[in-house]
Short mmCIF file of C-alpha atoms in Angstrom, two decimals:
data_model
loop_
_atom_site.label_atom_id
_atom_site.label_comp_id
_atom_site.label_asym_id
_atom_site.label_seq_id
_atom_site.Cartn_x
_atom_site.Cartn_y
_atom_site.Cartn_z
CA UNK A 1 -68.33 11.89 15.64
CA UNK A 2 -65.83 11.40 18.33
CA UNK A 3 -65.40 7.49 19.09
CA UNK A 4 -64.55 6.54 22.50
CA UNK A 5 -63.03 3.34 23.16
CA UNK A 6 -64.25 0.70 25.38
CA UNK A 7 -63.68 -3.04 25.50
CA UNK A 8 -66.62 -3.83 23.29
CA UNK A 9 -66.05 -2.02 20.34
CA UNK A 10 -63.87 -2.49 17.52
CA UNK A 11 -61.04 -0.45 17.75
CA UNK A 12 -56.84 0.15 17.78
CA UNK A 13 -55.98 -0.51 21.15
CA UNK A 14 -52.31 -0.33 20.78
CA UNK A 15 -51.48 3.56 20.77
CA UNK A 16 -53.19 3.84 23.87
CA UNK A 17 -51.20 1.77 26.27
CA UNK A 18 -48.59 -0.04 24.13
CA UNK A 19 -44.94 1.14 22.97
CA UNK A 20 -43.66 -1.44 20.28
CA UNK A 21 -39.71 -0.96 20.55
CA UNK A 22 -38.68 -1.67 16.83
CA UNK A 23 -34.86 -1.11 17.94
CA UNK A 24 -32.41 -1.11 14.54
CA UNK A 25 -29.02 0.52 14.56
CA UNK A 26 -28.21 1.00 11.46
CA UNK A 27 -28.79 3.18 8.19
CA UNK A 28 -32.40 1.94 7.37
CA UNK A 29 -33.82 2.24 10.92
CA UNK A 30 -33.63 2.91 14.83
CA UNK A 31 -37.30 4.12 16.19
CA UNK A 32 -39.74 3.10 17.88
CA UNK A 33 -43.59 2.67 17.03
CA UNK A 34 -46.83 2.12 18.58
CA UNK A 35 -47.62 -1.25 17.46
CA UNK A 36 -45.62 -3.77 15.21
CA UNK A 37 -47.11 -2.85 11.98
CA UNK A 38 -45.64 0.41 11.36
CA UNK A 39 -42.10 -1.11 11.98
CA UNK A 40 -42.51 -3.90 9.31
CA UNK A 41 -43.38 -0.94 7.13
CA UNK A 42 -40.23 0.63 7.68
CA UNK A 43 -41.85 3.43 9.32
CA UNK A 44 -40.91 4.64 12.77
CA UNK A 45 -42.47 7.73 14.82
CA UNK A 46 -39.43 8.95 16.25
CA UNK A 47 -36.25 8.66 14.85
CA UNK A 48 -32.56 8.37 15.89
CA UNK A 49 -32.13 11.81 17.25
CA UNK A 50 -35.38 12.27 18.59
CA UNK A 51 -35.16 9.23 20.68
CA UNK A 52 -31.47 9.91 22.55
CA UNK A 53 -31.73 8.89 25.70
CA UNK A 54 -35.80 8.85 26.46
CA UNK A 55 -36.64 6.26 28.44
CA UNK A 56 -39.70 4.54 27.24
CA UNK A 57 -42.27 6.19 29.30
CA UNK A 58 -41.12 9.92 27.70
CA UNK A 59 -41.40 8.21 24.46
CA UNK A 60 -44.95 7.14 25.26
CA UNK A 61 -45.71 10.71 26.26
CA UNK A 62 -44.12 12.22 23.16
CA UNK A 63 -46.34 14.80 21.34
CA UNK A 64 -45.78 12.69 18.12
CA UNK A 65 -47.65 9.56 19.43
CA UNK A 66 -50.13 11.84 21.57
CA UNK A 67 -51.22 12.58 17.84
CA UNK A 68 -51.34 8.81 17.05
CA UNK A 69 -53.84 8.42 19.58
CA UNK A 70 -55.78 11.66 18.71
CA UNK A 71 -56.21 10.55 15.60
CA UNK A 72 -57.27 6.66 16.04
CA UNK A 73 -59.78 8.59 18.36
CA UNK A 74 -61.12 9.81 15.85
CA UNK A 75 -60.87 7.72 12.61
CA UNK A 76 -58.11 10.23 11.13
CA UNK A 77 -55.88 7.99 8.93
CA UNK A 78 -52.22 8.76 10.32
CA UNK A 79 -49.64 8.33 8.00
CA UNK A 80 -47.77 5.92 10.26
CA UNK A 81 -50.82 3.79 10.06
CA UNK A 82 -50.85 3.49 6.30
CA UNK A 83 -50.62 -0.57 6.29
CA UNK A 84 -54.08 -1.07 8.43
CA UNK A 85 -55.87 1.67 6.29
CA UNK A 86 -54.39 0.06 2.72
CA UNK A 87 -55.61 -2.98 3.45
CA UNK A 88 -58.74 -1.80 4.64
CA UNK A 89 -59.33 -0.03 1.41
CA UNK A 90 -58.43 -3.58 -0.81
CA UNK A 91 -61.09 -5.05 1.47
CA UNK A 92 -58.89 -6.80 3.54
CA UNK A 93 -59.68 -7.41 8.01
CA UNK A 94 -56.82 -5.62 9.03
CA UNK A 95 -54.68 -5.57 12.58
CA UNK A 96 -56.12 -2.16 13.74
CA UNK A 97 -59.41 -3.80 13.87
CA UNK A 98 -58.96 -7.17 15.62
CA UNK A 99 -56.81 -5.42 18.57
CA UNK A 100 -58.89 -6.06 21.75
CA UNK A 101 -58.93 -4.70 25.07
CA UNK A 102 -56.56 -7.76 27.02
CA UNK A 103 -56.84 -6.40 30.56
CA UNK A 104 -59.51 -7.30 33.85
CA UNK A 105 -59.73 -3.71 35.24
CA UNK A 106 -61.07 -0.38 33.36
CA UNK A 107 -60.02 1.51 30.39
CA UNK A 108 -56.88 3.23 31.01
CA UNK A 109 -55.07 5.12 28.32
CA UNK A 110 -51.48 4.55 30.18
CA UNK A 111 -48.63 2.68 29.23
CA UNK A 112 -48.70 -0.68 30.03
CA UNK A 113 -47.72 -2.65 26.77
CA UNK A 114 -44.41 -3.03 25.54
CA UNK A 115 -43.71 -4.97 22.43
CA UNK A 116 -40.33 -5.28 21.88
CA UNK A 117 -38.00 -6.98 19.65
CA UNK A 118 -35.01 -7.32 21.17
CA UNK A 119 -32.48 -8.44 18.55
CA UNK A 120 -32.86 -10.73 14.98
CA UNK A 121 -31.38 -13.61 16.58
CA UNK A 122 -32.80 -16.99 15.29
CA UNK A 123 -32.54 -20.63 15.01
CA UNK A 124 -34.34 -20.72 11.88
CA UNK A 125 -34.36 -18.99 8.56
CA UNK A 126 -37.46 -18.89 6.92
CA UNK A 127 -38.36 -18.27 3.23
CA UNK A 128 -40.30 -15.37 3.72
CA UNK A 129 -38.50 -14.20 6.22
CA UNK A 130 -35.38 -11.74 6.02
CA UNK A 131 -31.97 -10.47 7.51
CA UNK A 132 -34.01 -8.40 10.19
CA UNK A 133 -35.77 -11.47 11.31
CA UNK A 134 -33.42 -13.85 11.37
CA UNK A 135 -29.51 -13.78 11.79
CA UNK A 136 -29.27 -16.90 10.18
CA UNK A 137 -29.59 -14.92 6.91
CA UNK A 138 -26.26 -13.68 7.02
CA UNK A 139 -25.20 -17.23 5.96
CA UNK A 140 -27.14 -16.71 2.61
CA UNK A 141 -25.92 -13.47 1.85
CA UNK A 142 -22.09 -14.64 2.08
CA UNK A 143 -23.05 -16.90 0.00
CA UNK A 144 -24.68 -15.27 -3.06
CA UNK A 145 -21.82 -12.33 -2.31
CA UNK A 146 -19.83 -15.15 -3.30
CA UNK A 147 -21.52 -15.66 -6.34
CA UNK A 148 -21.93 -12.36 -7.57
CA UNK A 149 -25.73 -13.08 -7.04
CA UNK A 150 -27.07 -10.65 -4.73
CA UNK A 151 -28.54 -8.50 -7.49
CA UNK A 152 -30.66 -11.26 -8.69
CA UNK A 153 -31.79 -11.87 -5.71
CA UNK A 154 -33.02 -8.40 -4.82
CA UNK A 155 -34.66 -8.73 -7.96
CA UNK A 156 -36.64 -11.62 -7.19
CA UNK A 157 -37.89 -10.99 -4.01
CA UNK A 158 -38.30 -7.12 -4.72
CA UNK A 159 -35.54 -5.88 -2.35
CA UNK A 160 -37.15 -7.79 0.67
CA UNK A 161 -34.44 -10.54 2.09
CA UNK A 162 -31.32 -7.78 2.98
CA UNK A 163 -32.14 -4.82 4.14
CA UNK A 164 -29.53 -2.75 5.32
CA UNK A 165 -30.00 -3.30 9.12
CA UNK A 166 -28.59 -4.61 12.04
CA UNK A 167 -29.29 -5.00 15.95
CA UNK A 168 -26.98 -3.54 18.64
CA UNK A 169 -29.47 -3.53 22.30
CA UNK A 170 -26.05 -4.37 24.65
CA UNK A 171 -26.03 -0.50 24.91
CA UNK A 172 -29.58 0.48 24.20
CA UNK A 173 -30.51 3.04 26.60
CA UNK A 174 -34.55 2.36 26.33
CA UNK A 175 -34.05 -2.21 26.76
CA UNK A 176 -31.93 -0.88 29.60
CA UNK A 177 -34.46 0.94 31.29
CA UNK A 178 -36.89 -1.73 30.68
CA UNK A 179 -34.55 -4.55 32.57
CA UNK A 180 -34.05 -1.67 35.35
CA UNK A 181 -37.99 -1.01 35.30
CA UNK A 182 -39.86 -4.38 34.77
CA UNK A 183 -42.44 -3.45 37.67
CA UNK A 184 -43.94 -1.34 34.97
CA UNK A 185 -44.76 -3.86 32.82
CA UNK A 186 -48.43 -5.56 32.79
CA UNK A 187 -48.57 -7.45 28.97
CA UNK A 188 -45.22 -8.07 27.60
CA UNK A 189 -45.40 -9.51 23.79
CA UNK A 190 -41.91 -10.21 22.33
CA UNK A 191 -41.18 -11.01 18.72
CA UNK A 192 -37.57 -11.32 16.83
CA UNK A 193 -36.08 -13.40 15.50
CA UNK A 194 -37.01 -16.04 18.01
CA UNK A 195 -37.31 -14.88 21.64
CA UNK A 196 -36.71 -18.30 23.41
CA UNK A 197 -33.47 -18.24 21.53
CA UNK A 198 -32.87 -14.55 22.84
CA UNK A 199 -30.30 -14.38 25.93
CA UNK A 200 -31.57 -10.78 26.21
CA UNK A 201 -35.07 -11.99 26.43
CA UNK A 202 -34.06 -15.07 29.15
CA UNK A 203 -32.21 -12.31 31.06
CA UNK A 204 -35.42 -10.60 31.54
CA UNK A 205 -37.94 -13.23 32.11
CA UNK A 206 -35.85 -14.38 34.75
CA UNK A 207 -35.74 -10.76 36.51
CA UNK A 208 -39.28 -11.20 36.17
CA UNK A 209 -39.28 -14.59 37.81
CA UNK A 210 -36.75 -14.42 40.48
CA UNK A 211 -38.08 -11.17 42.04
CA UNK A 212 -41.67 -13.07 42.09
CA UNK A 213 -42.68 -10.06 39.29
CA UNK A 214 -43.63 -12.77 36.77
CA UNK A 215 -46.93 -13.47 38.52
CA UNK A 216 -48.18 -9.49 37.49
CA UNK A 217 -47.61 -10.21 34.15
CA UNK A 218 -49.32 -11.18 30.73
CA UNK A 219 -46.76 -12.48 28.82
CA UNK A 220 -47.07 -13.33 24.77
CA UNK A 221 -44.50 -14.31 22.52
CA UNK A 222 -44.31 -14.84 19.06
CA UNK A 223 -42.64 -18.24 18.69
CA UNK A 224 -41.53 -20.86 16.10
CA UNK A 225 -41.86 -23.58 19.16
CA UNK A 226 -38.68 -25.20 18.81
CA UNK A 227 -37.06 -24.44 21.92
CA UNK A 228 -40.42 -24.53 23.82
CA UNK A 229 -38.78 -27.77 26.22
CA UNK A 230 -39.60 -28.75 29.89
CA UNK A 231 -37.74 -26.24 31.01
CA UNK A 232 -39.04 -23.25 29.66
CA UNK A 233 -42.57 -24.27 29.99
CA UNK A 234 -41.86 -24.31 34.04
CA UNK A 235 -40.51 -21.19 33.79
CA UNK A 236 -43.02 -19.64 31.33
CA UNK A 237 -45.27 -21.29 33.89
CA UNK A 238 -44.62 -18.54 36.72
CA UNK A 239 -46.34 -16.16 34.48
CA UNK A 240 -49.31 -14.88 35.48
CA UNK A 241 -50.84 -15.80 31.71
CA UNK A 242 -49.54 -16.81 28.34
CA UNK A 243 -51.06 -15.96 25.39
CA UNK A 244 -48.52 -17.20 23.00
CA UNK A 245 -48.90 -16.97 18.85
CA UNK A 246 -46.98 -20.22 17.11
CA UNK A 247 -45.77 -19.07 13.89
CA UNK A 248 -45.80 -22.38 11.55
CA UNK A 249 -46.41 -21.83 8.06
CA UNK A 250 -47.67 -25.22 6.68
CA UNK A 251 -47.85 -28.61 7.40
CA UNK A 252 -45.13 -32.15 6.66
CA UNK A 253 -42.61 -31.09 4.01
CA UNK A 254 -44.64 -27.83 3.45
CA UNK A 255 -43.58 -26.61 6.88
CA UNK A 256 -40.13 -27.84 6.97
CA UNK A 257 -39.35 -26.25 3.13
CA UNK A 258 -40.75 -22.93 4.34
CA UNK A 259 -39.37 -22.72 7.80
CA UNK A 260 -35.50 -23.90 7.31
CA UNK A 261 -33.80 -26.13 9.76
CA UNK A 262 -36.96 -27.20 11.47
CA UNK A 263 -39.04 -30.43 12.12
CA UNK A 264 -42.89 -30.09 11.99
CA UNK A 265 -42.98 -33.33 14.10
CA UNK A 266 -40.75 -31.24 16.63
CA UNK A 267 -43.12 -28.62 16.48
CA UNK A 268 -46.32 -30.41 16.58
CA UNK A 269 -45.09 -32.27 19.60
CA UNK A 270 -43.75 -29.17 21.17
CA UNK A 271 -47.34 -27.25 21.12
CA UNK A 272 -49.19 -30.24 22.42
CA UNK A 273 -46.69 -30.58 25.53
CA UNK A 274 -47.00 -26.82 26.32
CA UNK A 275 -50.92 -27.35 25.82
CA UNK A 276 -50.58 -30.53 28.45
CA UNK A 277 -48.49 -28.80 30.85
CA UNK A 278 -49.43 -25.18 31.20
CA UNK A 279 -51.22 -24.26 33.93
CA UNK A 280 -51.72 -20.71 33.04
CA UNK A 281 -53.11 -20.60 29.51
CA UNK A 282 -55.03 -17.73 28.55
CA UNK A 283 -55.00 -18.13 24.79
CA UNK A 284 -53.84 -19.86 21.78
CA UNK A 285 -53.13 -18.89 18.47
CA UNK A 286 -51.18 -19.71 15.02
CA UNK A 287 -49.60 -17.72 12.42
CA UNK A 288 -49.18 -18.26 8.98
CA UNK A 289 -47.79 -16.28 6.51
CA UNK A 290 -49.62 -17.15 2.97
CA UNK A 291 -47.32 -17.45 0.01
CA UNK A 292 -47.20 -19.43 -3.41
CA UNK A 293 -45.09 -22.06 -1.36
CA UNK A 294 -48.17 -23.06 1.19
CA UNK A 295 -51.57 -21.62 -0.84
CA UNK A 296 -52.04 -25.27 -1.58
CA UNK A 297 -51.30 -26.41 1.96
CA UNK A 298 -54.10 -24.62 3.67
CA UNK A 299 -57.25 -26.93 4.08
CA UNK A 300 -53.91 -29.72 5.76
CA UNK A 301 -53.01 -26.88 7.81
CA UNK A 302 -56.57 -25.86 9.13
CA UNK A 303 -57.48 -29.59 9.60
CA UNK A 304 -54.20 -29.94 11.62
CA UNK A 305 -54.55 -27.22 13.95
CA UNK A 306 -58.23 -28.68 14.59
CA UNK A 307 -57.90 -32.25 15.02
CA UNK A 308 -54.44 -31.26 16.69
CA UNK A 309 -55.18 -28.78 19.29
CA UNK A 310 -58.66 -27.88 20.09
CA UNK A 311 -59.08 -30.48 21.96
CA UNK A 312 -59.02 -28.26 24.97
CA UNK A 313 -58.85 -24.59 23.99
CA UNK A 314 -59.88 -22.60 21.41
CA UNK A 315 -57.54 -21.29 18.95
CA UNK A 316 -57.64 -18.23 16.92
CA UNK A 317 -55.62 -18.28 13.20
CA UNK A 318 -54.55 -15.73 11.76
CA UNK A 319 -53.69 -15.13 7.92
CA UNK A 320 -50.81 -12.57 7.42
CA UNK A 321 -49.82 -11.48 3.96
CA UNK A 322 -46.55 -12.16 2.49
CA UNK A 323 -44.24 -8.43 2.48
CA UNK A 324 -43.67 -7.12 0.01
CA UNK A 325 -46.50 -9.06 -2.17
CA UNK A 326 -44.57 -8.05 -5.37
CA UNK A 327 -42.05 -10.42 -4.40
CA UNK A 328 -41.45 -13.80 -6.62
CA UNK A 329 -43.58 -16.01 -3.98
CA UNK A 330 -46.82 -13.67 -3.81
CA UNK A 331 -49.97 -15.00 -4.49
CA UNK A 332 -49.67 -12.63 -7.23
CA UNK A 333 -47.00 -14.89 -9.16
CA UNK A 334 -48.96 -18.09 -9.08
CA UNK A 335 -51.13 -19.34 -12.11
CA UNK A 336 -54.64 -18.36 -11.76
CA UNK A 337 -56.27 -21.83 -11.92
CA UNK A 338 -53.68 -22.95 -8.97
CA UNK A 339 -55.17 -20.43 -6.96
CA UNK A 340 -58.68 -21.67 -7.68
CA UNK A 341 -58.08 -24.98 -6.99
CA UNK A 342 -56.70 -24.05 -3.31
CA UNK A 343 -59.47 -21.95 -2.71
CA UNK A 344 -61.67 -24.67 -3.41
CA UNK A 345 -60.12 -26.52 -1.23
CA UNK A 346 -60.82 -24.40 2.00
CA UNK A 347 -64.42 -23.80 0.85
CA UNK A 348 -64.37 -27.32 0.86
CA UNK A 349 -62.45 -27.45 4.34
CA UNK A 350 -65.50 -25.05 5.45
CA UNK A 351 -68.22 -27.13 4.49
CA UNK A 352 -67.10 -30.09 6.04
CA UNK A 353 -65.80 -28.27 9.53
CA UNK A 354 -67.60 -28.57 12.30
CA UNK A 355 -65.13 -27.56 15.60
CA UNK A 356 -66.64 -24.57 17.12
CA UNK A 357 -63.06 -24.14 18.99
CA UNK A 358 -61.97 -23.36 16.11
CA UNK A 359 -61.46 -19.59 14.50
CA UNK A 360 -59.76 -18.60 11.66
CA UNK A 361 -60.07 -15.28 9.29
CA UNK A 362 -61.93 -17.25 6.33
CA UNK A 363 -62.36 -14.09 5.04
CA UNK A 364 -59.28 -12.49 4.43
CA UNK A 365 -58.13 -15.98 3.32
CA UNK A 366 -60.54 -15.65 0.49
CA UNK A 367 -59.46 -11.90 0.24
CA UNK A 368 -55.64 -12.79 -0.11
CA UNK A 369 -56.50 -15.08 -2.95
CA UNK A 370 -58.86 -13.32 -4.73
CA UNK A 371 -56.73 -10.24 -5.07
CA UNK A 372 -54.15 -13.07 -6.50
CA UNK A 373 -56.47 -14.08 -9.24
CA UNK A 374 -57.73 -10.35 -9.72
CA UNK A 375 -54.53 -8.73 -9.79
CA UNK A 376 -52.81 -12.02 -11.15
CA UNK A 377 -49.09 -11.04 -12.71
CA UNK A 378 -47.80 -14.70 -13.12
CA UNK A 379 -47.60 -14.71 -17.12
CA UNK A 380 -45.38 -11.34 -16.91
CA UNK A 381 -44.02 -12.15 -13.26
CA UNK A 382 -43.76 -16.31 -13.41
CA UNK A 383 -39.80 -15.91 -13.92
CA UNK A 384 -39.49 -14.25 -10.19
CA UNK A 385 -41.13 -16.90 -8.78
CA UNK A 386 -38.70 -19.56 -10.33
CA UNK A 387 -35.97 -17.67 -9.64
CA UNK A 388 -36.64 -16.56 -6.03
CA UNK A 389 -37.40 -20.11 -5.14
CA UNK A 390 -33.99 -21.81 -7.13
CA UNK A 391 -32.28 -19.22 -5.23
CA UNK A 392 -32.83 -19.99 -1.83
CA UNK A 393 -32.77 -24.01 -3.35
CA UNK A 394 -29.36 -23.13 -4.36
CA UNK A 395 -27.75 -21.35 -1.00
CA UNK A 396 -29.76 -24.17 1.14
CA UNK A 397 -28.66 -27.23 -1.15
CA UNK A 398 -32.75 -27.95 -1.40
CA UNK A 399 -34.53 -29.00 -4.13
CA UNK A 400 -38.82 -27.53 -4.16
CA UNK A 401 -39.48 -31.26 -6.17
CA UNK A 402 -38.56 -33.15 -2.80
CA UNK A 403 -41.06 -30.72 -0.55
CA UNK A 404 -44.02 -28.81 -2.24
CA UNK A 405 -47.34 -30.06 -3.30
CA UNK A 406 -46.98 -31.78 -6.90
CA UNK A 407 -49.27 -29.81 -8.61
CA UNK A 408 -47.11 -26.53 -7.78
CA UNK A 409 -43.70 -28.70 -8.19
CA UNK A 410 -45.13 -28.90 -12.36
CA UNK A 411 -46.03 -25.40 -12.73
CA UNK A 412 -42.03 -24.35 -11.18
CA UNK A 413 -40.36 -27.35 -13.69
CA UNK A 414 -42.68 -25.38 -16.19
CA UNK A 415 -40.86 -22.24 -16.08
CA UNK A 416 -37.75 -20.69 -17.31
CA UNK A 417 -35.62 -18.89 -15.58
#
């Protein structure tokens, strides 16, 4: 039966009016995609030489994602969309089916959308991050060159932290077009690296703003929050919403291991002045990104979000897994009764909560765990773990004993490398 969208069913918006421009220039990967998913699966629907010079709206036309959108029509399971439809099938909530419908006016299967990524730049460098999020990386990779390391580091994290791309948009035809064409833009969600750290990304929001454009548009970016000052909540202030996601990863020490060269007090007090003096809010919501490194960190962060923030809006968290989850700080890796004991703790965290403005995907936290204990690989994986962990300890002159809970701190002095 053919399914026809509308804004009260659950269904994969993105295709339909939404061009996520995933642009890499180098031997991995230069495409473009129809939502941010099927770039962090290395997948892209059309490649170097398909793309040339198309400006975005040809792209959006292009037969291949015309078939996209056929298909999520119609419940087909397109190859490109193999990461919703995997975790689907391990039981998992996935992206394609919390996508809503973000606009006031009707249906309209046009291109309105564009979720770009305009370069890796970063001020931070996060462990489960990698050299396509974050130029910072480069830093770590000179140094375990140096070393003669790299090989046991693409071991330990399964290949994830180096992959062999980089960023070149000064001469990208299609970010060119969109500076030249911003009156076609109604929702514009930017990821990176870190897009208040972007001078591509300033360039345009201030196009936006100066030619009194801003007020048109939806604006969403996926931020850390350490650069979110004074000054760039009056300008993100001209918008004519934000609907930001904060990505923090943990609470106190938690936070600050996981997300390198950060404060969590920064942070925290960053949010709450944005919350204070935005005028234009249309929603809030958090990201974390569940590892070994924050699984017993969860019921802290949950409580701090709550007693934090929801004071005055409600806030939506969601769960993302950890990429690749073979990697040494999966879920997978971590002692059974560990995982237990944090899951515990959230059922307890669930009991005892009681803020309606609160929402968070209880369910595929449960799921992400459970698959840990079910598919547990920590007594033939637990050296990965270790070692991925000392790595990064190593490179960042850190030490896990001085930031993780104590009860993972034993099980890490536990093992060998």
């Amino acid at each position: 039966m053919e399914i026809k969208p509308t804004k009260e069913n659950t269904f994969c918006y993105f295709p339909f009016y939404a061009m996520s421009m995933k642009l890499f220039d180098g031997k991995q990967l230069k495409g473009v995609t129809p939502c941010c998913k099927m770039s962090n699966n290395g997948t892209t629907v059309l490649d170097q030489d398909e793309i040339n010079e198309l400006t975005p709206l040809e792209i959006f036309e292009h037969e291949k994602f015309e078939k996209i959108r056929s298909d999520a029509l119609n419940n087909v399971r397109n190859d490109n969309c193999s990461i919703c439809w995997a975790q689907e099938d391990r039981g998992l909530h996935s992206y394609r089916l919390t996508s809503s419908w973000v606009f006031d006016d009707e249906f309209k299967q046009d291109l309105r959308e564009f979720d770009v990524s305009f370069s890796n730049k970063c001020n931070l460098v996060c462990r489960m991050c990698n050299l396509g999020g974050s130029h910072q990386f480069y830093k770590d990779l000179e140094y375990f060159k140096s070393k003669n390391k790299l090989h046991e580091v693409s071991e330990a994290t399964s290949k994830a932290t180096f992959p062999n791309v980089k960023f070149d948009t000064e001469n990208n035809s299609q970010l060119n077009w969109l500076l030249d064409n911003y009156q076609q833009i109604k929702f514009l969600k930017v990821s990176g690296g870190e897009p208040l750290y972007d001078k591509k990304v300033q360039k345009l929001i201030k196009i936006l703003v100066e030619n009194d454009y801003a007020k048109n548009v939806l604006l969403q970016f996926h931020t850390n929050a350490t650069l979110l000052d004074d000054a760039n909540i009056e300008l993100l202030n001209q918008f004519k919403q934000q609907a930001h996601v904060f990505s923090v990863d943990g609470t106190g020490k938690t936070y600050e291991y996981i997300r390198h060269k950060s404060s969590f007090d920064l942070v925290e007090s960053n949010i709450f002045n944005w919350l204070s003096k935005s005028n234009n809010i249309r929603s809030v919501a958090f990201n974390l990104v569940l590892s070994a490194l924050n699984v017993l960190n969860l019921r802290e962060y949950l409580e701090w979000i709550g007693d934090t923030f929801s004071y005055k809006y409600e806030i939506k968290i969601h769960i993302s897994e950890i990429r690749p989850f073979t990697r040494g700080i999966s879920l997978y890796n971590v002692p059974i009764d560990i995982l237990k004991l944090a899951k515990k703790r959230v059922e307890d965290f669930e009991k005892d909560n009681t803020n309606n403005l609160l929402h968070y995907e209880i369910g595929n936290i449960y799921k992400f765990i459970d698959l840990g204990i079910e598919k547990n690989t920590f007594e033939r994986n637990s050296n990965m773990l270790k070692s991925e962990v000392s790595l990064f300890d190593e490179s960042r002159n850190q030490s896990y004993k001085d930031f993780l809970d104590p009860i993972l701190v034993k099980v890490l002095d536990g093992i060998c490398r």
